[in-house]
Short mmCIF file of C-alpha atoms in Angstrom, two decimals:
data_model
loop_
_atom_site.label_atom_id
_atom_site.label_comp_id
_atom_site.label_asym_id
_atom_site.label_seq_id
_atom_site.Cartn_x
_atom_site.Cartn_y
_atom_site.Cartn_z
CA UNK W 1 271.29 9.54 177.97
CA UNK W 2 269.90 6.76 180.23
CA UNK W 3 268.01 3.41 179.87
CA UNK W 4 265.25 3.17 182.67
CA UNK W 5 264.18 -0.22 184.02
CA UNK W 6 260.94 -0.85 185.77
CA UNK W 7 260.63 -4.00 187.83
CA UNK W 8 258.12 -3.69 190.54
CA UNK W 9 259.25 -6.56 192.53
CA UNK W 10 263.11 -6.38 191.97
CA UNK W 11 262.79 -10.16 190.39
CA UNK W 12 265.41 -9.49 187.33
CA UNK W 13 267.10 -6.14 189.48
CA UNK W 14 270.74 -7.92 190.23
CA UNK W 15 270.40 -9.41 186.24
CA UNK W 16 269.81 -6.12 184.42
CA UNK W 17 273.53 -4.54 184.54
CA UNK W 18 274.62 -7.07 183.11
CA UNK W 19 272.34 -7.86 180.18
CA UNK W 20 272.57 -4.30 179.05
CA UNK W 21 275.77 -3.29 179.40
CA UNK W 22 276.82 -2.79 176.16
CA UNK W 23 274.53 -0.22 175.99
CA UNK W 24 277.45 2.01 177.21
CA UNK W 25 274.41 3.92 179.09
CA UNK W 26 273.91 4.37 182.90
CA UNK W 27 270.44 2.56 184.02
CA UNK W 28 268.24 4.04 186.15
CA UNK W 29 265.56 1.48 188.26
CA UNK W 30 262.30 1.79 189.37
CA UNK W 31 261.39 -0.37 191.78
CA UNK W 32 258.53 -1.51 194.62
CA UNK W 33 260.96 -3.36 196.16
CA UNK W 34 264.52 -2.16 197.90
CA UNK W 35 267.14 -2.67 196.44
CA UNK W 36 270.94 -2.40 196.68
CA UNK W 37 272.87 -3.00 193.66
CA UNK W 38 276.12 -1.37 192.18
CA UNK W 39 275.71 -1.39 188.65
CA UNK W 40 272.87 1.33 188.96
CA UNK W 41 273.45 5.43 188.43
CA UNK W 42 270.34 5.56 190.67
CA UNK W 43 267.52 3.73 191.56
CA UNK W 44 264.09 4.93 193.16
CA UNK W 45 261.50 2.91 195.44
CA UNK W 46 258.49 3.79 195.22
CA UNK W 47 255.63 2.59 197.89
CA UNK W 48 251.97 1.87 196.70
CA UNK W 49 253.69 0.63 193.37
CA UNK W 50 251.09 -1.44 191.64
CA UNK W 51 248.42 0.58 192.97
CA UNK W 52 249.35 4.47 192.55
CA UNK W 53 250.81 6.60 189.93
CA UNK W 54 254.01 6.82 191.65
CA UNK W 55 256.24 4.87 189.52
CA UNK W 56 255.12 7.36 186.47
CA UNK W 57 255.67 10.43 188.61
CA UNK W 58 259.29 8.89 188.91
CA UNK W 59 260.18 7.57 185.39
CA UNK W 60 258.65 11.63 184.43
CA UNK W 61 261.35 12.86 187.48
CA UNK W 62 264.08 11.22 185.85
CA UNK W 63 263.25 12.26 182.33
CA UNK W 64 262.89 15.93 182.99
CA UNK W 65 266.82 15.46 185.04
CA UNK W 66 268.62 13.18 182.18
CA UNK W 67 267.27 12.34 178.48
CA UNK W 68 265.89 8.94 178.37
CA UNK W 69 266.81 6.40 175.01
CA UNK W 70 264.54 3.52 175.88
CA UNK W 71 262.28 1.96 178.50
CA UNK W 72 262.37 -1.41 179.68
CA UNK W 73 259.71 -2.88 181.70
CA UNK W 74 259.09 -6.93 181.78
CA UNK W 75 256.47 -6.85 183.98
CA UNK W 76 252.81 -7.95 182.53
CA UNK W 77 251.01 -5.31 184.97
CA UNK W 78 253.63 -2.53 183.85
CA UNK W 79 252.53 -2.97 180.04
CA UNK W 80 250.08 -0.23 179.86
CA UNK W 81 252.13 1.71 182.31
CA UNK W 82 255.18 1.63 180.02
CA UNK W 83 253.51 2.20 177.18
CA UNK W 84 251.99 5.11 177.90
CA UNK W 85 255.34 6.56 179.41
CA UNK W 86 257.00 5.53 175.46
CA UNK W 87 253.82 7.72 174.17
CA UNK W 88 254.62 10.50 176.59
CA UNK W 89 258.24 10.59 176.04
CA UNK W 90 258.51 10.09 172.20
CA UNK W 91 260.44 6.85 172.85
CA UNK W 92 260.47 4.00 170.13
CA UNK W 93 258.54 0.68 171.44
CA UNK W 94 255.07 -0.62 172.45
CA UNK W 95 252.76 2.34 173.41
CA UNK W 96 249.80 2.49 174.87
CA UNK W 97 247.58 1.73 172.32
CA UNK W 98 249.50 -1.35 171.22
CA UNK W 99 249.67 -2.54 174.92
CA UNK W 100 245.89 -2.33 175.58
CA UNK W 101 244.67 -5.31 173.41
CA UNK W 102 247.40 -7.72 175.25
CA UNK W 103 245.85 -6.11 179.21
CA UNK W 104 242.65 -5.90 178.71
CA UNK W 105 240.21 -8.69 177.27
CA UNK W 106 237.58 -6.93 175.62
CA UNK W 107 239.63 -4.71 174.13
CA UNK W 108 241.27 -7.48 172.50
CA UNK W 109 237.75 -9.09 171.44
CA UNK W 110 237.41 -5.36 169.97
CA UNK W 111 240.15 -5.12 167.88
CA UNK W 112 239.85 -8.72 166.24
CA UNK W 113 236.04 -8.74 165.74
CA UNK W 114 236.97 -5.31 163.19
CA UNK W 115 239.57 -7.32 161.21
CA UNK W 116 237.19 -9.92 161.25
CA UNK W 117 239.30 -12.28 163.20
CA UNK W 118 236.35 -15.19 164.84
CA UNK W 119 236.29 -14.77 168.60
CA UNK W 120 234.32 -16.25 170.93
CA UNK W 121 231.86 -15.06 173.16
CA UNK W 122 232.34 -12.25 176.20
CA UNK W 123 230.79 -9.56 177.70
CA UNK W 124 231.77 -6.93 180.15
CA UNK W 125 230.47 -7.30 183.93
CA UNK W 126 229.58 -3.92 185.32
CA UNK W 127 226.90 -4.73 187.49
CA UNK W 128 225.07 -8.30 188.66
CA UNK W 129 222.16 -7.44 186.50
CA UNK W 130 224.30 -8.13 183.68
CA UNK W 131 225.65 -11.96 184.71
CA UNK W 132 221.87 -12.64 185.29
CA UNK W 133 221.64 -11.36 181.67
CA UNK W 134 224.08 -12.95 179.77
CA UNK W 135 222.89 -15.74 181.62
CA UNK W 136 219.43 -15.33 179.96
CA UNK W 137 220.84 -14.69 176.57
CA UNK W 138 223.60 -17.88 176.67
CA UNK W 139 222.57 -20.10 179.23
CA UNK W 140 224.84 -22.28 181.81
CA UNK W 141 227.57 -22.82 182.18
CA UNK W 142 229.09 -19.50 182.41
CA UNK W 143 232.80 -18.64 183.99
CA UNK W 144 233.16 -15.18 185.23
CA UNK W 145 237.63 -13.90 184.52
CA UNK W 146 239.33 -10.61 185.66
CA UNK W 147 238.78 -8.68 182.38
CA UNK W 148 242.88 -7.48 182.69
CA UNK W 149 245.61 -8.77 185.35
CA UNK W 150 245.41 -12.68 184.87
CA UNK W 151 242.82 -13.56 182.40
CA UNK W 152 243.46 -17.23 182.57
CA UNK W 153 242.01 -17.19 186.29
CA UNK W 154 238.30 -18.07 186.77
CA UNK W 155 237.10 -16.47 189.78
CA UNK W 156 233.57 -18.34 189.41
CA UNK W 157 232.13 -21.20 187.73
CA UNK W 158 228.01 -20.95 187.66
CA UNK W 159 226.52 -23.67 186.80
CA UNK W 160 223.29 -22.66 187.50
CA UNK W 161 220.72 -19.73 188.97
CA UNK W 162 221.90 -21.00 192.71
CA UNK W 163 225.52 -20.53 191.59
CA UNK W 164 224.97 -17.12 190.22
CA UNK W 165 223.27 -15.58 193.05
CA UNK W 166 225.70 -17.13 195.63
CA UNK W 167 228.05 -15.26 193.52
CA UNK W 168 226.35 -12.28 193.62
CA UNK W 169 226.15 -12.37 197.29
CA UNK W 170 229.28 -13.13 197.77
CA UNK W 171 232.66 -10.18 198.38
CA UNK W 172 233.45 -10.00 194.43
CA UNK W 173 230.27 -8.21 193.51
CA UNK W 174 229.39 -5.23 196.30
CA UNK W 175 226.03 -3.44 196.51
CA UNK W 176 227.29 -0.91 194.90
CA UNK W 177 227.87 -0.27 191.07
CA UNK W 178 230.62 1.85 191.56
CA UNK W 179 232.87 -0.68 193.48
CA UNK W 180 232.40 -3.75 190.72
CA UNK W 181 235.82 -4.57 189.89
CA UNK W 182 236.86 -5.13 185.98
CA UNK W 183 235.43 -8.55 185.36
CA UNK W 184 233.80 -9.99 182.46
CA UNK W 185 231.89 -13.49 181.71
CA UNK W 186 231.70 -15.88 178.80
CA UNK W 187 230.26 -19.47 178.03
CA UNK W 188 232.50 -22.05 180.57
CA UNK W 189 235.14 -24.11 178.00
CA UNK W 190 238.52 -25.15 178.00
CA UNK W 191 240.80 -23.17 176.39
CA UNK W 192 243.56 -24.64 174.14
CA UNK W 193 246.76 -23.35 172.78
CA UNK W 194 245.31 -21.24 168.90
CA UNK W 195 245.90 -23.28 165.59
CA UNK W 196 248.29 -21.95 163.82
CA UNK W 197 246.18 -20.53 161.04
CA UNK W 198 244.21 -18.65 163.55
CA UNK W 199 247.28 -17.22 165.36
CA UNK W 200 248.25 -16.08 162.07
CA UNK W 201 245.03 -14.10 161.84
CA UNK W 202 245.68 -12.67 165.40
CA UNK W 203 249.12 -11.41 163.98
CA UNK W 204 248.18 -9.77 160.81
CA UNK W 205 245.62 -7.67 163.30
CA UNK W 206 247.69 -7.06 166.28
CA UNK W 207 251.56 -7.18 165.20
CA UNK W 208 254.36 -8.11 168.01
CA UNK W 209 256.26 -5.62 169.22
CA UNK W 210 259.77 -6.24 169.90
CA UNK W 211 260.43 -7.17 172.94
CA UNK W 212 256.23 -7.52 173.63
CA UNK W 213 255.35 -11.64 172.91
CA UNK W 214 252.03 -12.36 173.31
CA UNK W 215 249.98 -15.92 173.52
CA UNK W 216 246.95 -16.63 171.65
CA UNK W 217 244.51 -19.57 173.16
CA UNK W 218 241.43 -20.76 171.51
CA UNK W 219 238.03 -22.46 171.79
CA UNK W 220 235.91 -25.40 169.81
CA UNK W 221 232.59 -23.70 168.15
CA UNK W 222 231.16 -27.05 166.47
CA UNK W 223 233.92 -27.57 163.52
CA UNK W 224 235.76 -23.88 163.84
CA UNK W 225 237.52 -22.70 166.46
CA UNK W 226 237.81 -18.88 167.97
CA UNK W 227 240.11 -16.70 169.78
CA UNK W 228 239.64 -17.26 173.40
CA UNK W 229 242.51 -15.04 174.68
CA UNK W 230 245.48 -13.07 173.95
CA UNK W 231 247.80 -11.62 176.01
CA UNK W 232 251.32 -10.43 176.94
CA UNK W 233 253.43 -13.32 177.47
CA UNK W 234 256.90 -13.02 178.34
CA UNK W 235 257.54 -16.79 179.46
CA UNK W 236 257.81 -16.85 175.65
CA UNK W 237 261.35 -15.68 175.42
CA UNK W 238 263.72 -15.12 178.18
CA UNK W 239 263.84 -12.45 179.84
CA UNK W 240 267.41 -11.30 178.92
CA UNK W 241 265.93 -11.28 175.37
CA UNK W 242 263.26 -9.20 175.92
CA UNK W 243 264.94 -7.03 177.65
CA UNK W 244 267.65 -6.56 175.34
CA UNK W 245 265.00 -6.19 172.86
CA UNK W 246 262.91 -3.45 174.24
CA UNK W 247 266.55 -1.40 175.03
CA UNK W 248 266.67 -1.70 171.12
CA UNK W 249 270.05 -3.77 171.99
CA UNK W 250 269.11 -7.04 169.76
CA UNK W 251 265.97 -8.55 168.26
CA UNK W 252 263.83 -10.79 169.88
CA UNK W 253 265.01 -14.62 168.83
CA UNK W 254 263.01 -17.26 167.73
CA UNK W 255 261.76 -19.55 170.78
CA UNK W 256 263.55 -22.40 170.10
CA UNK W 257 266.79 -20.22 170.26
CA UNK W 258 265.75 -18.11 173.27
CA UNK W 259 267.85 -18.73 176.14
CA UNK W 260 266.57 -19.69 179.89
CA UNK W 261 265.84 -17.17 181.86
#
């Protein structure tokens, strides 16, 4: 039996050993980054981390060599990663499925609109044709976000037809279709942290996994106020916490007694 760890950057690699110790389990790392640390039974770099499939080919290495009891991966961009590995493996924890709403943004907006949870507007960008669009159908302002990675970044502000095709000229949108990255656009506002009756809603249709916080944020529509955003947030606990909580070592505690990272 082993515990595997996935941190692509080494950030919590010297910390693990010791928060999951009393596992009484040897840990195995995956890592982007080298690393050089005693209380491993083996750890494997991997190059191209975040942008090839060789930290799965790994974590799959080491499971056909040893069992595997749990997977622990912090990371936000190792969420759907991990969670497909738990699916693969039979391993309790987030899976895929759970994962997706918390990476990706209109998957989210999916999965609330059918429990009837008020979000506000968003649309997928697949080609410029559809900013100019949406554009058409909602007017300006608009604010153009990575649809997964970090959502909270706005990569464009248009504030008008000049706006939009300077950003459509621009390197974000190539000629061709096929290279559009995953982007999507919405009406420009200010998110704000979600009142807590709508964060309650949020809840009831997407349930936390242990060891898997997420953040809800929120907009103004006249009187009521929609779901912005929600996504995997692990500044919510520390990460010792989540950690031990995804090695099914201890439940996640509440925030206010969550210790510093």
């Amino acid at each position: 039996m082993s515990l595997v760890v996935l941190d692509p950057d080494g950030r919590h690699a010297a910390d693990y050993p010791a928060w999951l110790s009393d596992a009484g389990l040897p840990l195995r790392l995956v890592t982007g980054t080298p690393v050089d640390h005693p209380g491993y039974a083996e750890i494997r770099v991997v190059e191209r981390y975040e942008r090839s499939a060789e930290a799965e080919r790994a974590v799959l290495d080491l499971a056909s060599r040893c069992q595997v009891s749990a997977l622990v991966a912090l990371a936000p961009g190792d969420q759907l990663r991990a969670g497909g590995l738990r699916d693969h493996l039979g391993l309790l924890g987030q899976g895929r499925a759970a994962a997706l709403p918390l990476a990706d943004a209109m998957e989210a907006q999916a999965v609330l609109l059918a429990a009837g949870v008020p979000v506000a507007r968003r649309a997928a960008v697949r080609r410029v044709s559809d900013l100019y669009w949406w554009a058409h159908k909602w007017g300006y302002p608009l604010a153009v976000r990575p649809r997964r990675g970090d959502r909270r970044a706005v990569l464009a502000e248009l504030g008008d037809r000049a706006a939009l095709r300077a950003f459509a000229a621009g390197p974000v949108l190539p000629e061709d279709p096929g290279l559009v990255p995953s982007l999507t656009v919405e009406p420009l506002a200010e998110p704000a942290p979600a009142p807590a009756c709508l964060a309650a809603a949020v809840e009831a249709a997407l349930p936390v996994d242990a060891g898997h916080p997420y953040s809800v944020t929120a907009v103004r529509s006249g009187e009521n106020w929609l779901v912005h955003d929600v996504r995997y947030d692990p500044a919510a606990h520390s990460a010792r916490a989540l950690a031990r909580a995804q090695a099914g070592l201890a439940p996640v505690p509440a925030r206010s007694e969550a210790e510093e990272s």
